[in-house]
mmCIF file of C-alpha atoms in Angstrom:
data_model
loop_
_atom_site.group_PDB
_atom_site.id
_atom_site.type_symbol
_atom_site.label_atom_id
_atom_site.label_comp_id
_atom_site.label_asym_id
_atom_site.label_seq_id
_atom_site.Cartn_x
_atom_site.Cartn_y
_atom_site.Cartn_z
ATOM 1 C CA UNK A 7 0.026 0.063 0.008
ATOM 2 C CA UNK A 8 2.833 2.283 0.846
ATOM 3 C CA UNK A 9 4.716 1.553 -2.426
ATOM 4 C CA UNK A 10 1.537 2.040 -4.366
ATOM 5 C CA UNK A 11 0.797 5.426 -2.722
ATOM 6 C CA UNK A 12 4.362 6.743 -3.472
ATOM 7 C CA UNK A 13 4.392 5.243 -6.889
ATOM 8 C CA UNK A 14 1.183 6.781 -7.817
ATOM 9 C CA UNK A 15 2.233 9.976 -6.465
ATOM 10 C CA UNK A 16 5.367 9.958 -8.723
ATOM 11 C CA UNK A 17 3.347 8.823 -11.844
ATOM 12 C CA UNK A 18 0.863 11.569 -11.673
ATOM 13 C CA UNK A 19 3.199 14.442 -10.545
ATOM 14 C CA UNK A 20 3.695 15.658 -14.045
ATOM 15 C CA UNK A 21 0.141 15.300 -14.940
ATOM 16 C CA UNK A 22 -0.972 17.089 -11.743
ATOM 17 C CA UNK A 23 1.486 19.935 -12.630
ATOM 18 C CA UNK A 24 0.139 20.283 -16.227
ATOM 19 C CA UNK A 25 -3.472 20.102 -14.891
ATOM 20 C CA UNK A 26 -2.876 22.816 -12.262
ATOM 21 C CA UNK A 27 -1.049 25.025 -14.800
ATOM 22 C CA UNK A 28 -3.936 24.679 -17.261
ATOM 23 C CA UNK A 29 -6.485 25.625 -14.602
ATOM 24 C CA UNK A 30 -4.387 28.215 -12.608
ATOM 25 C CA UNK A 31 -1.701 29.208 -15.054
ATOM 26 C CA UNK A 32 -3.092 32.691 -15.540
ATOM 27 C CA UNK A 33 -2.988 33.298 -11.627
ATOM 28 C CA UNK A 34 -0.170 31.114 -10.346
ATOM 29 C CA UNK A 35 3.510 31.019 -11.416
ATOM 30 C CA UNK A 36 5.254 27.563 -12.150
ATOM 31 C CA UNK A 37 7.127 28.066 -8.924
ATOM 32 C CA UNK A 38 3.854 28.505 -6.886
ATOM 33 C CA UNK A 39 2.313 25.413 -8.574
ATOM 34 C CA UNK A 40 5.409 23.364 -7.792
ATOM 35 C CA UNK A 41 5.191 24.637 -4.133
ATOM 36 C CA UNK A 42 1.632 23.306 -4.081
ATOM 37 C CA UNK A 43 2.726 19.857 -5.426
ATOM 38 C CA UNK A 44 5.518 19.794 -2.651
ATOM 39 C CA UNK A 45 2.947 20.361 -0.017
ATOM 40 C CA UNK A 46 0.883 17.483 -1.397
ATOM 41 C CA UNK A 47 3.979 15.164 -1.497
ATOM 42 C CA UNK A 48 4.633 16.265 2.177
ATOM 43 C CA UNK A 49 1.160 15.244 3.058
ATOM 44 C CA UNK A 50 1.377 11.954 1.401
ATOM 45 C CA UNK A 51 4.663 11.260 3.134
ATOM 46 C CA UNK A 52 3.104 12.122 6.508
ATOM 47 C CA UNK A 53 0.238 9.843 5.773
ATOM 48 C CA UNK A 54 2.618 6.918 4.944
ATOM 49 C CA UNK A 55 4.551 7.626 8.062
ATOM 50 C CA UNK A 56 1.368 7.515 10.104
ATOM 51 C CA UNK A 57 0.204 4.149 8.373
ATOM 52 C CA UNK A 58 3.550 2.707 9.354
ATOM 53 C CA UNK A 59 2.661 3.360 12.936
ATOM 54 C CA UNK A 60 -0.733 1.672 12.453
ATOM 55 C CA UNK A 61 -2.839 4.769 12.481
ATOM 56 C CA UNK A 62 -4.688 6.719 9.963
ATOM 57 C CA UNK A 63 -4.957 10.482 10.287
ATOM 58 C CA UNK A 64 -8.497 10.436 11.551
ATOM 59 C CA UNK A 65 -7.690 7.581 14.017
ATOM 60 C CA UNK A 66 -4.995 9.753 15.518
ATOM 61 C CA UNK A 67 -7.275 12.737 15.485
ATOM 62 C CA UNK A 68 -10.050 11.012 17.441
ATOM 63 C CA UNK A 69 -7.541 9.152 19.658
ATOM 64 C CA UNK A 70 -6.070 12.562 20.724
ATOM 65 C CA UNK A 71 -9.638 13.983 21.356
ATOM 66 C CA UNK A 72 -10.435 10.899 23.613
ATOM 67 C CA UNK A 73 -7.071 11.060 25.390
ATOM 68 C CA UNK A 74 -7.085 14.825 26.130
ATOM 69 C CA UNK A 75 -10.791 15.448 26.706
ATOM 70 C CA UNK A 76 -11.611 17.275 30.014
ATOM 71 C CA UNK A 77 -14.642 14.881 30.394
ATOM 72 C CA UNK A 78 -14.149 11.359 31.439
ATOM 73 C CA UNK A 79 -14.569 9.044 28.524
ATOM 74 C CA UNK A 80 -14.759 5.434 29.482
ATOM 75 C CA UNK A 81 -15.026 2.350 27.214
ATOM 76 C CA UNK A 82 -17.035 -0.763 28.353
ATOM 77 C CA UNK A 83 -16.797 -4.427 27.123
ATOM 78 C CA UNK A 84 -19.875 -6.553 27.902
ATOM 79 C CA UNK A 85 -21.553 -3.440 29.330
ATOM 80 C CA UNK A 86 -19.469 -3.473 32.410
ATOM 81 C CA UNK A 87 -15.755 -4.144 31.947
ATOM 82 C CA UNK A 88 -13.580 -0.952 31.527
ATOM 83 C CA UNK A 89 -11.207 -1.120 28.570
ATOM 84 C CA UNK A 90 -10.767 2.779 27.825
ATOM 85 C CA UNK A 91 -9.991 5.190 30.593
ATOM 86 C CA UNK A 92 -8.860 8.650 29.438
ATOM 87 C CA UNK A 93 -7.017 11.495 31.258
ATOM 88 C CA UNK A 94 -10.287 13.168 31.929
ATOM 89 C CA UNK A 95 -11.367 10.148 33.908
ATOM 90 C CA UNK A 96 -8.148 10.036 35.770
ATOM 91 C CA UNK A 97 -8.494 13.748 36.711
ATOM 92 C CA UNK A 98 -12.282 13.386 37.847
ATOM 93 C CA UNK A 99 -11.994 10.219 39.744
ATOM 94 C CA UNK A 100 -8.385 9.957 40.799
ATOM 95 C CA UNK A 101 -7.657 6.405 39.480
ATOM 96 C CA UNK A 102 -4.760 5.701 37.066
ATOM 97 C CA UNK A 103 -5.498 3.655 34.020
ATOM 98 C CA UNK A 104 -3.717 0.775 35.313
ATOM 99 C CA UNK A 105 -5.967 0.583 38.438
ATOM 100 C CA UNK A 106 -9.177 0.261 36.643
ATOM 101 C CA UNK A 107 -8.631 -1.539 33.258
ATOM 102 C CA UNK A 108 -10.672 -4.834 33.358
ATOM 103 C CA UNK A 109 -12.758 -3.972 36.297
ATOM 104 C CA UNK A 110 -16.454 -3.710 36.556
ATOM 105 C CA UNK A 111 -17.544 0.084 36.688
ATOM 106 C CA UNK A 112 -19.693 -0.561 39.678
ATOM 107 C CA UNK A 113 -16.965 0.732 42.046
ATOM 108 C CA UNK A 114 -17.668 4.263 40.810
ATOM 109 C CA UNK A 115 -21.303 4.116 41.990
ATOM 110 C CA UNK A 116 -22.087 5.434 45.503
ATOM 111 C CA UNK A 117 -23.500 2.674 47.865
ATOM 112 C CA UNK A 118 -26.877 4.387 48.072
ATOM 113 C CA UNK A 119 -27.368 4.341 44.342
ATOM 114 C CA UNK A 120 -26.096 0.791 44.019
ATOM 115 C CA UNK A 121 -28.867 -0.291 46.417
ATOM 116 C CA UNK A 122 -31.327 1.582 44.165
ATOM 117 C CA UNK A 123 -30.308 -0.341 40.976
ATOM 118 C CA UNK A 124 -28.289 2.508 39.323
ATOM 119 C CA UNK A 125 -26.001 0.026 37.310
ATOM 120 C CA UNK A 126 -28.925 -2.130 35.844
ATOM 121 C CA UNK A 127 -30.810 1.156 35.040
ATOM 122 C CA UNK A 128 -27.988 2.487 32.920
ATOM 123 C CA UNK A 129 -27.242 -0.997 31.186
ATOM 124 C CA UNK A 130 -31.002 -1.551 30.410
ATOM 125 C CA UNK A 131 -31.660 2.092 29.229
ATOM 126 C CA UNK A 132 -28.855 1.672 26.661
ATOM 127 C CA UNK A 133 -30.153 -1.648 25.408
ATOM 128 C CA UNK A 134 -33.698 -0.439 25.145
ATOM 129 C CA UNK A 135 -33.125 3.037 23.716
ATOM 130 C CA UNK A 136 -29.806 2.576 22.059
ATOM 131 C CA UNK A 137 -28.314 5.320 24.230
ATOM 132 C CA UNK A 138 -28.556 7.406 27.540
ATOM 133 C CA UNK A 139 -28.159 11.125 27.424
ATOM 134 C CA UNK A 140 -27.470 13.716 30.217
ATOM 135 C CA UNK A 141 -28.303 11.260 32.919
ATOM 136 C CA UNK A 142 -27.806 13.408 36.155
ATOM 137 C CA UNK A 143 -26.522 11.374 38.951
ATOM 138 C CA UNK A 144 -23.667 10.929 41.331
ATOM 139 C CA UNK A 145 -20.296 9.081 41.322
ATOM 140 C CA UNK A 146 -17.532 8.402 43.925
ATOM 141 C CA UNK A 147 -13.866 9.137 43.566
ATOM 142 C CA UNK A 148 -10.888 7.278 44.825
ATOM 143 C CA UNK A 149 -10.720 9.667 47.831
ATOM 144 C CA UNK A 150 -14.318 8.947 48.717
ATOM 145 C CA UNK A 151 -15.639 12.285 47.527
ATOM 146 C CA UNK A 152 -19.113 12.412 45.885
ATOM 147 C CA UNK A 153 -19.196 14.134 42.431
ATOM 148 C CA UNK A 154 -22.240 15.440 40.802
ATOM 149 C CA UNK A 155 -22.169 14.135 37.141
ATOM 150 C CA UNK A 156 -23.938 14.026 33.815
ATOM 151 C CA UNK A 157 -23.637 10.746 31.975
ATOM 152 C CA UNK A 158 -24.145 10.065 28.260
ATOM 153 C CA UNK A 159 -23.557 6.488 27.068
ATOM 154 C CA UNK A 160 -23.987 4.825 23.629
ATOM 155 C CA UNK A 161 -22.876 1.561 21.899
ATOM 156 C CA UNK A 162 -19.754 1.403 19.623
ATOM 157 C CA UNK A 163 -19.461 -0.903 16.580
ATOM 158 C CA UNK A 164 -16.611 -2.503 14.503
ATOM 159 C CA UNK A 165 -16.038 -2.180 10.803
ATOM 160 C CA UNK A 166 -18.591 -4.939 10.399
ATOM 161 C CA UNK A 167 -21.247 -3.131 12.444
ATOM 162 C CA UNK A 168 -21.023 -5.558 15.234
ATOM 163 C CA UNK A 169 -21.384 -4.134 18.691
ATOM 164 C CA UNK A 170 -18.221 -4.348 20.596
ATOM 165 C CA UNK A 171 -19.151 -2.371 23.688
ATOM 166 C CA UNK A 172 -20.275 1.028 25.075
ATOM 167 C CA UNK A 173 -18.709 4.321 25.589
ATOM 168 C CA UNK A 174 -19.551 6.540 28.399
ATOM 169 C CA UNK A 175 -18.960 10.218 28.541
ATOM 170 C CA UNK A 176 -19.013 11.591 32.067
ATOM 171 C CA UNK A 177 -19.036 15.331 32.824
ATOM 172 C CA UNK A 178 -18.255 16.702 36.199
ATOM 173 C CA UNK A 179 -21.027 19.221 37.045
ATOM 174 C CA UNK A 180 -20.305 19.493 40.788
ATOM 175 C CA UNK A 181 -19.494 23.252 40.632
ATOM 176 C CA UNK A 182 -22.599 23.884 38.372
ATOM 177 C CA UNK A 183 -24.759 22.080 40.902
ATOM 178 C CA UNK A 184 -23.131 24.101 43.596
ATOM 179 C CA UNK A 185 -23.821 27.390 41.822
ATOM 180 C CA UNK A 186 -27.470 26.347 41.148
ATOM 181 C CA UNK A 187 -27.902 25.633 44.885
ATOM 182 C CA UNK A 188 -26.360 28.994 45.911
ATOM 183 C CA UNK A 189 -28.583 30.769 43.503
ATOM 184 C CA UNK A 190 -31.672 29.058 44.867
ATOM 185 C CA UNK A 191 -30.429 29.858 48.386
ATOM 186 C CA UNK A 192 -30.040 33.544 47.517
ATOM 187 C CA UNK A 193 -33.494 33.603 45.904
ATOM 188 C CA UNK A 194 -35.011 32.006 49.005
ATOM 189 C CA UNK A 195 -33.186 34.214 51.331
ATOM 190 C CA UNK A 196 -34.508 37.295 49.443
ATOM 191 C CA UNK A 197 -38.037 35.943 49.743
ATOM 192 C CA UNK A 198 -37.566 35.095 53.398
ATOM 193 C CA UNK A 199 -36.139 38.658 53.999
ATOM 194 C CA UNK A 200 -39.339 40.257 52.490
ATOM 195 C CA UNK A 201 -41.654 38.028 54.438
ATOM 196 C CA UNK A 202 -39.752 38.430 57.816
ATOM 197 C CA UNK A 203 -39.394 42.218 57.445
ATOM 198 C CA UNK A 204 -43.107 42.412 57.037
ATOM 199 C CA UNK A 205 -43.741 40.212 60.118
ATOM 200 C CA UNK A 206 -41.099 42.049 62.209
ATOM 201 C CA UNK A 207 -42.727 45.391 61.275
ATOM 202 C CA UNK A 208 -46.267 44.154 62.306
ATOM 203 C CA UNK A 209 -45.180 42.224 65.389
ATOM 204 C CA UNK A 210 -42.395 44.257 67.085
ATOM 205 C CA UNK A 211 -44.543 46.934 68.627
ATOM 206 C CA UNK A 212 -47.359 44.714 70.049
ATOM 207 C CA UNK A 213 -44.677 42.350 71.365
ATOM 208 C CA UNK A 214 -42.765 45.182 73.097
ATOM 209 C CA UNK A 215 -46.028 46.535 74.497
ATOM 210 C CA UNK A 216 -47.011 43.020 75.765
ATOM 211 C CA UNK A 217 -43.663 42.337 77.232
ATOM 212 C CA UNK A 218 -43.328 45.766 78.848
ATOM 213 C CA UNK A 219 -46.802 45.500 80.522
ATOM 214 C CA UNK A 220 -46.015 41.994 81.694
ATOM 215 C CA UNK A 221 -42.754 43.174 83.225
ATOM 216 C CA UNK A 222 -44.549 46.057 84.886
ATOM 217 C CA UNK A 223 -47.263 43.898 86.411
ATOM 218 C CA UNK A 224 -44.681 41.525 87.642
ATOM 219 C CA UNK A 225 -43.054 44.329 89.722
ATOM 220 C CA UNK A 226 -45.823 44.059 92.213
ATOM 221 C CA UNK A 227 -45.991 40.308 92.299
ATOM 222 C CA UNK A 228 -44.557 37.797 94.502
ATOM 223 C CA UNK A 229 -43.852 34.152 93.371
ATOM 224 C CA UNK A 230 -46.795 32.979 95.566
ATOM 225 C CA UNK A 231 -49.310 35.470 94.125
ATOM 226 C CA UNK A 232 -51.901 34.494 91.483
ATOM 227 C CA UNK A 233 -50.809 35.279 87.969
ATOM 228 C CA UNK A 234 -47.176 35.312 88.788
ATOM 229 C CA UNK A 235 -46.300 32.227 86.719
ATOM 230 C CA UNK A 236 -48.564 33.282 83.828
ATOM 231 C CA UNK A 237 -46.904 36.588 83.566
ATOM 232 C CA UNK A 238 -43.410 34.894 83.566
ATOM 233 C CA UNK A 239 -44.579 32.678 80.686
ATOM 234 C CA UNK A 240 -45.739 35.727 78.788
ATOM 235 C CA UNK A 241 -42.413 37.466 79.211
ATOM 236 C CA UNK A 242 -40.399 34.249 78.244
ATOM 237 C CA UNK A 243 -42.519 33.693 75.168
ATOM 238 C CA UNK A 244 -42.512 37.233 73.958
ATOM 239 C CA UNK A 245 -38.734 37.203 74.400
ATOM 240 C CA UNK A 246 -38.350 34.011 72.498
ATOM 241 C CA UNK A 247 -40.511 35.219 69.684
ATOM 242 C CA UNK A 248 -38.556 38.517 69.510
ATOM 243 C CA UNK A 249 -35.275 36.516 69.508
ATOM 244 C CA UNK A 250 -36.526 34.233 66.677
ATOM 245 C CA UNK A 251 -37.573 37.288 64.594
ATOM 246 C CA UNK A 252 -34.171 38.909 65.007
ATOM 247 C CA UNK A 253 -32.524 35.583 63.994
ATOM 248 C CA UNK A 254 -34.697 35.390 60.932
ATOM 249 C CA UNK A 255 -33.802 38.995 59.901
ATOM 250 C CA UNK A 256 -30.080 38.404 60.434
ATOM 251 C CA UNK A 257 -30.368 35.038 58.479
ATOM 252 C CA UNK A 258 -32.100 36.749 55.451
ATOM 253 C CA UNK A 259 -29.350 39.260 55.145
ATOM 254 C CA UNK A 260 -26.275 38.635 53.012
ATOM 255 C CA UNK A 261 -23.196 37.693 55.082
ATOM 256 C CA UNK A 262 -20.835 40.631 55.147
ATOM 257 C CA UNK A 263 -17.397 40.061 56.548
ATOM 258 C CA UNK A 264 -15.383 42.632 58.437
ATOM 259 C CA UNK A 265 -11.965 40.814 58.416
ATOM 260 C CA UNK A 266 -9.255 41.306 61.115
ATOM 261 C CA UNK A 267 -6.244 39.247 62.414
ATOM 262 C CA UNK A 268 -7.533 36.828 65.020
ATOM 263 C CA UNK A 269 -6.601 33.531 66.593
ATOM 264 C CA UNK A 270 -9.036 30.628 66.999
ATOM 265 C CA UNK A 271 -7.566 29.559 70.208
ATOM 266 C CA UNK A 272 -8.182 32.968 71.778
ATOM 267 C CA UNK A 273 -11.899 32.863 70.642
ATOM 268 C CA UNK A 274 -12.342 29.335 72.067
ATOM 269 C CA UNK A 275 -10.615 30.210 75.395
ATOM 270 C CA UNK A 276 -13.034 33.353 75.797
ATOM 271 C CA UNK A 277 -16.061 31.026 75.216
ATOM 272 C CA UNK A 278 -14.804 28.226 77.536
ATOM 273 C CA UNK A 279 -14.475 30.738 80.296
ATOM 274 C CA UNK A 280 -18.270 31.093 80.056
ATOM 275 C CA UNK A 281 -19.307 27.415 79.717
ATOM 276 C CA UNK A 282 -20.379 26.753 83.219
ATOM 277 C CA UNK A 283 -22.992 29.591 82.975
ATOM 278 C CA UNK A 284 -24.021 28.174 79.524
ATOM 279 C CA UNK A 285 -24.350 24.640 80.937
ATOM 280 C CA UNK A 286 -27.250 25.718 83.134
ATOM 281 C CA UNK A 287 -26.395 23.501 86.091
ATOM 282 C CA UNK A 288 -25.678 20.276 83.962
ATOM 283 C CA UNK A 289 -22.748 18.152 85.246
ATOM 284 C CA UNK A 290 -20.647 18.536 82.082
ATOM 285 C CA UNK A 291 -16.901 17.884 81.720
ATOM 286 C CA UNK A 292 -15.312 20.319 79.390
ATOM 287 C CA UNK A 293 -11.932 19.296 77.759
ATOM 288 C CA UNK A 294 -9.750 21.355 75.461
ATOM 289 C CA UNK A 295 -6.664 20.462 73.357
ATOM 290 C CA UNK A 296 -5.548 23.662 71.757
ATOM 291 C CA UNK A 297 -2.637 23.533 69.233
ATOM 292 C CA UNK A 298 0.508 25.507 70.405
ATOM 293 C CA UNK A 299 1.670 28.386 68.127
ATOM 294 C CA UNK A 300 -1.490 28.296 66.103
ATOM 295 C CA UNK A 301 -1.279 30.812 63.254
ATOM 296 C CA UNK A 302 -3.706 33.798 62.881
ATOM 297 C CA UNK A 303 -6.609 33.708 60.495
ATOM 298 C CA UNK A 304 -8.165 36.704 58.661
ATOM 299 C CA UNK A 305 -11.845 36.518 59.707
ATOM 300 C CA UNK A 306 -14.746 38.414 61.101
ATOM 301 C CA UNK A 307 -14.297 37.997 64.876
ATOM 302 C CA UNK A 308 -18.048 38.357 65.801
ATOM 303 C CA UNK A 309 -19.186 35.828 63.237
ATOM 304 C CA UNK A 310 -16.585 33.278 63.983
ATOM 305 C CA UNK A 311 -17.366 33.652 67.697
ATOM 306 C CA UNK A 312 -21.075 33.198 67.032
ATOM 307 C CA UNK A 313 -20.354 29.964 65.038
ATOM 308 C CA UNK A 314 -18.411 28.401 67.892
ATOM 309 C CA UNK A 315 -20.997 29.635 70.505
ATOM 310 C CA UNK A 316 -23.646 27.998 68.454
ATOM 311 C CA UNK A 317 -21.812 24.641 68.242
ATOM 312 C CA UNK A 318 -20.962 24.504 71.917
ATOM 313 C CA UNK A 319 -24.448 25.514 72.921
ATOM 314 C CA UNK A 320 -25.786 22.725 70.703
ATOM 315 C CA UNK A 321 -23.472 20.280 72.276
ATOM 316 C CA UNK A 322 -24.635 21.326 75.787
ATOM 317 C CA UNK A 323 -28.210 20.838 74.690
ATOM 318 C CA UNK A 324 -27.355 17.486 73.233
ATOM 319 C CA UNK A 325 -26.364 16.243 76.733
ATOM 320 C CA UNK A 326 -29.280 15.290 78.972
ATOM 321 C CA UNK A 327 -27.587 15.831 82.292
ATOM 322 C CA UNK A 328 -23.941 14.897 82.190
ATOM 323 C CA UNK A 329 -21.288 14.055 79.709
ATOM 324 C CA UNK A 330 -18.245 15.361 78.030
ATOM 325 C CA UNK A 331 -17.662 18.222 75.562
ATOM 326 C CA UNK A 332 -14.258 18.438 73.875
ATOM 327 C CA UNK A 333 -12.808 21.377 72.041
ATOM 328 C CA UNK A 334 -9.660 20.894 69.808
ATOM 329 C CA UNK A 335 -7.635 22.803 67.351
ATOM 330 C CA UNK A 336 -5.125 21.464 64.798
ATOM 331 C CA UNK A 337 -2.824 23.257 62.390
ATOM 332 C CA UNK A 338 -2.371 21.294 59.043
ATOM 333 C CA UNK A 339 -0.370 22.980 56.291
ATOM 334 C CA UNK A 340 -2.279 26.232 55.544
ATOM 335 C CA UNK A 341 -5.509 25.057 57.312
ATOM 336 C CA UNK A 342 -6.689 25.474 60.810
ATOM 337 C CA UNK A 343 -9.028 22.621 61.853
ATOM 338 C CA UNK A 344 -11.337 23.126 64.908
ATOM 339 C CA UNK A 345 -13.381 20.342 66.521
ATOM 340 C CA UNK A 346 -16.319 20.525 68.889
ATOM 341 C CA UNK A 347 -17.416 17.028 70.036
ATOM 342 C CA UNK A 348 -20.049 15.928 72.545
ATOM 343 C CA UNK A 349 -20.881 12.437 74.105
ATOM 344 C CA UNK A 350 -24.655 12.914 73.516
ATOM 345 C CA UNK A 351 -27.206 10.698 71.871
ATOM 346 C CA UNK A 352 -25.800 11.464 68.426
ATOM 347 C CA UNK A 353 -27.738 12.612 65.368
ATOM 348 C CA UNK A 354 -29.831 10.034 63.459
ATOM 349 C CA UNK A 355 -28.145 9.079 60.144
ATOM 350 C CA UNK A 356 -31.128 10.084 58.161
ATOM 351 C CA UNK A 357 -30.816 13.737 59.479
ATOM 352 C CA UNK A 358 -27.093 14.221 58.929
ATOM 353 C CA UNK A 359 -27.501 15.570 55.384
ATOM 354 C CA UNK A 360 -30.272 17.763 56.626
ATOM 355 C CA UNK A 361 -28.848 19.595 59.550
ATOM 356 C CA UNK A 362 -27.334 22.554 57.511
ATOM 357 C CA UNK A 363 -30.625 23.126 55.841
ATOM 358 C CA UNK A 364 -32.510 26.309 56.943
ATOM 359 C CA UNK A 365 -35.356 25.672 59.478
ATOM 360 C CA UNK A 366 -34.463 22.104 60.063
ATOM 361 C CA UNK A 367 -34.358 21.323 63.736
ATOM 362 C CA UNK A 368 -34.603 18.192 65.994
ATOM 363 C CA UNK A 369 -35.013 20.139 69.233
ATOM 364 C CA UNK A 370 -38.845 20.449 69.205
ATOM 365 C CA UNK A 371 -41.260 23.354 69.318
ATOM 366 C CA UNK A 372 -40.036 26.561 70.933
ATOM 367 C CA UNK A 373 -36.388 25.276 71.304
ATOM 368 C CA UNK A 374 -34.861 26.653 68.061
ATOM 369 C CA UNK A 375 -35.488 28.167 64.782
ATOM 370 C CA UNK A 376 -33.374 25.751 62.821
ATOM 371 C CA UNK A 377 -31.305 28.446 61.482
ATOM 372 C CA UNK A 378 -28.198 28.181 63.760
ATOM 373 C CA UNK A 379 -26.255 25.422 61.760
ATOM 374 C CA UNK A 380 -27.431 26.787 58.473
ATOM 375 C CA UNK A 381 -26.091 30.269 59.280
ATOM 376 C CA UNK A 382 -22.828 28.704 60.716
ATOM 377 C CA UNK A 383 -22.412 26.903 57.457
ATOM 378 C CA UNK A 384 -22.882 30.114 55.442
ATOM 379 C CA UNK A 385 -20.288 32.018 57.568
ATOM 380 C CA UNK A 386 -17.690 29.318 57.322
ATOM 381 C CA UNK A 387 -18.279 29.202 53.546
ATOM 382 C CA UNK A 388 -17.861 32.913 53.137
ATOM 383 C CA UNK A 389 -14.526 32.561 54.953
ATOM 384 C CA UNK A 390 -13.493 30.057 52.189
ATOM 385 C CA UNK A 391 -13.742 27.297 54.649
ATOM 386 C CA UNK A 392 -16.072 24.302 55.255
ATOM 387 C CA UNK A 393 -17.817 22.628 58.150
ATOM 388 C CA UNK A 394 -18.476 18.905 58.387
ATOM 389 C CA UNK A 395 -20.232 16.717 60.823
ATOM 390 C CA UNK A 396 -19.983 13.077 61.914
ATOM 391 C CA UNK A 397 -22.186 11.264 64.463
ATOM 392 C CA UNK A 398 -22.734 7.870 65.831
ATOM 393 C CA UNK A 399 -25.968 6.893 67.669
ATOM 394 C CA UNK A 400 -25.375 6.550 71.407
ATOM 395 C CA UNK A 401 -21.715 7.818 71.029
ATOM 396 C CA UNK A 402 -22.042 11.601 70.291
ATOM 397 C CA UNK A 403 -21.268 14.043 67.567
ATOM 398 C CA UNK A 404 -18.276 15.932 66.205
ATOM 399 C CA UNK A 405 -18.338 19.101 64.110
ATOM 400 C CA UNK A 406 -15.133 20.013 62.262
ATOM 401 C CA UNK A 407 -14.414 23.555 60.883
ATOM 402 C CA UNK A 408 -11.709 24.038 58.272
ATOM 403 C CA UNK A 409 -10.418 27.587 57.825
ATOM 404 C CA UNK A 410 -7.514 28.902 55.813
ATOM 405 C CA UNK A 411 -4.729 30.654 57.584
ATOM 406 C CA UNK A 412 -3.677 34.084 56.369
ATOM 407 C CA UNK A 413 -1.149 32.355 54.257
ATOM 408 C CA UNK A 414 -3.630 29.954 53.014
ATOM 409 C CA UNK A 415 -5.923 32.825 51.782
ATOM 410 C CA UNK A 416 -3.122 33.822 49.303
ATOM 411 C CA UNK A 417 -3.031 30.508 47.682
#
């Protein structure tokens, strides 16, 4: 084939020259026509060279596309066995090609989706429809992180039109989903702000009048007098409602940071000095393990203090009468890790992914607005950090806060 291509090129070189001269002689010189022919010869030589390597031009072109694509492109034999794993797949999932070739793709599916039949759904969908397009789902990486992904999958055929497997194109849409959630959150907050402002405007004055009159009437009452307990309840409830309205108003506003140099250890020490008062008579053992020489962070002091106050107060409420609350700080590279742990009853597994959602609370009526942890998560996120929770039933709960040091903010 190579000899034929080179021979044919030589045989027809003169004919091509004469043909080009007849057609373009009025516009091109002999030298320019010869230049065109040299380019053709170079192209043919390159084609022959590529054929010696066992690849045609279009094969190399598509091979490069598959290899360099930012999306994960994965080839499957027998619907499941991986035989193509491109650089995009390595980048998204963290596995090298050598680690996955020949394996069933099921290891990429989160356990919850496995139990729901995700694998069979995809295989059957391709068989029934011939393809699957833009299937929004989740996949798990080598490090255990969950990625939001969009999957398209279709069969591939050989030169005899026999199906030899499937190709899946997986796009990482984690950031897109995050932006969508943040947009919905802003829209919801704007709506909440309008509603709460209206409620606050209409309720503030009546609540102040009720609370003020109850306080005034209580001045002339003794604990043994009729109506004393009722007046105390009125004052407590109006105070609670006023506090809830204030929390709603604060929550509905955008988080604005006033950054300053501060040390997490200093914040925690100030709070721990007040914990006995916060414990309200409970027999709680407070432990602290604060890292030495902890670097400063650039953060809003009041907001960070509120976050830790909220976490420690929640830990106190999680303990019925006694138990242990531990506070810990760690310096790891350019990150400050802060932990607040309790030995309470723990958070039910089904609630762990809900506790940072606005208005979700397990405390019961009148014991919270369900905004504390949601607001804490927003504050930490605005500081370019993150907050995580782990919990075991009957063992307790641990919240971890990751915040960048001042050096880390520059990275």
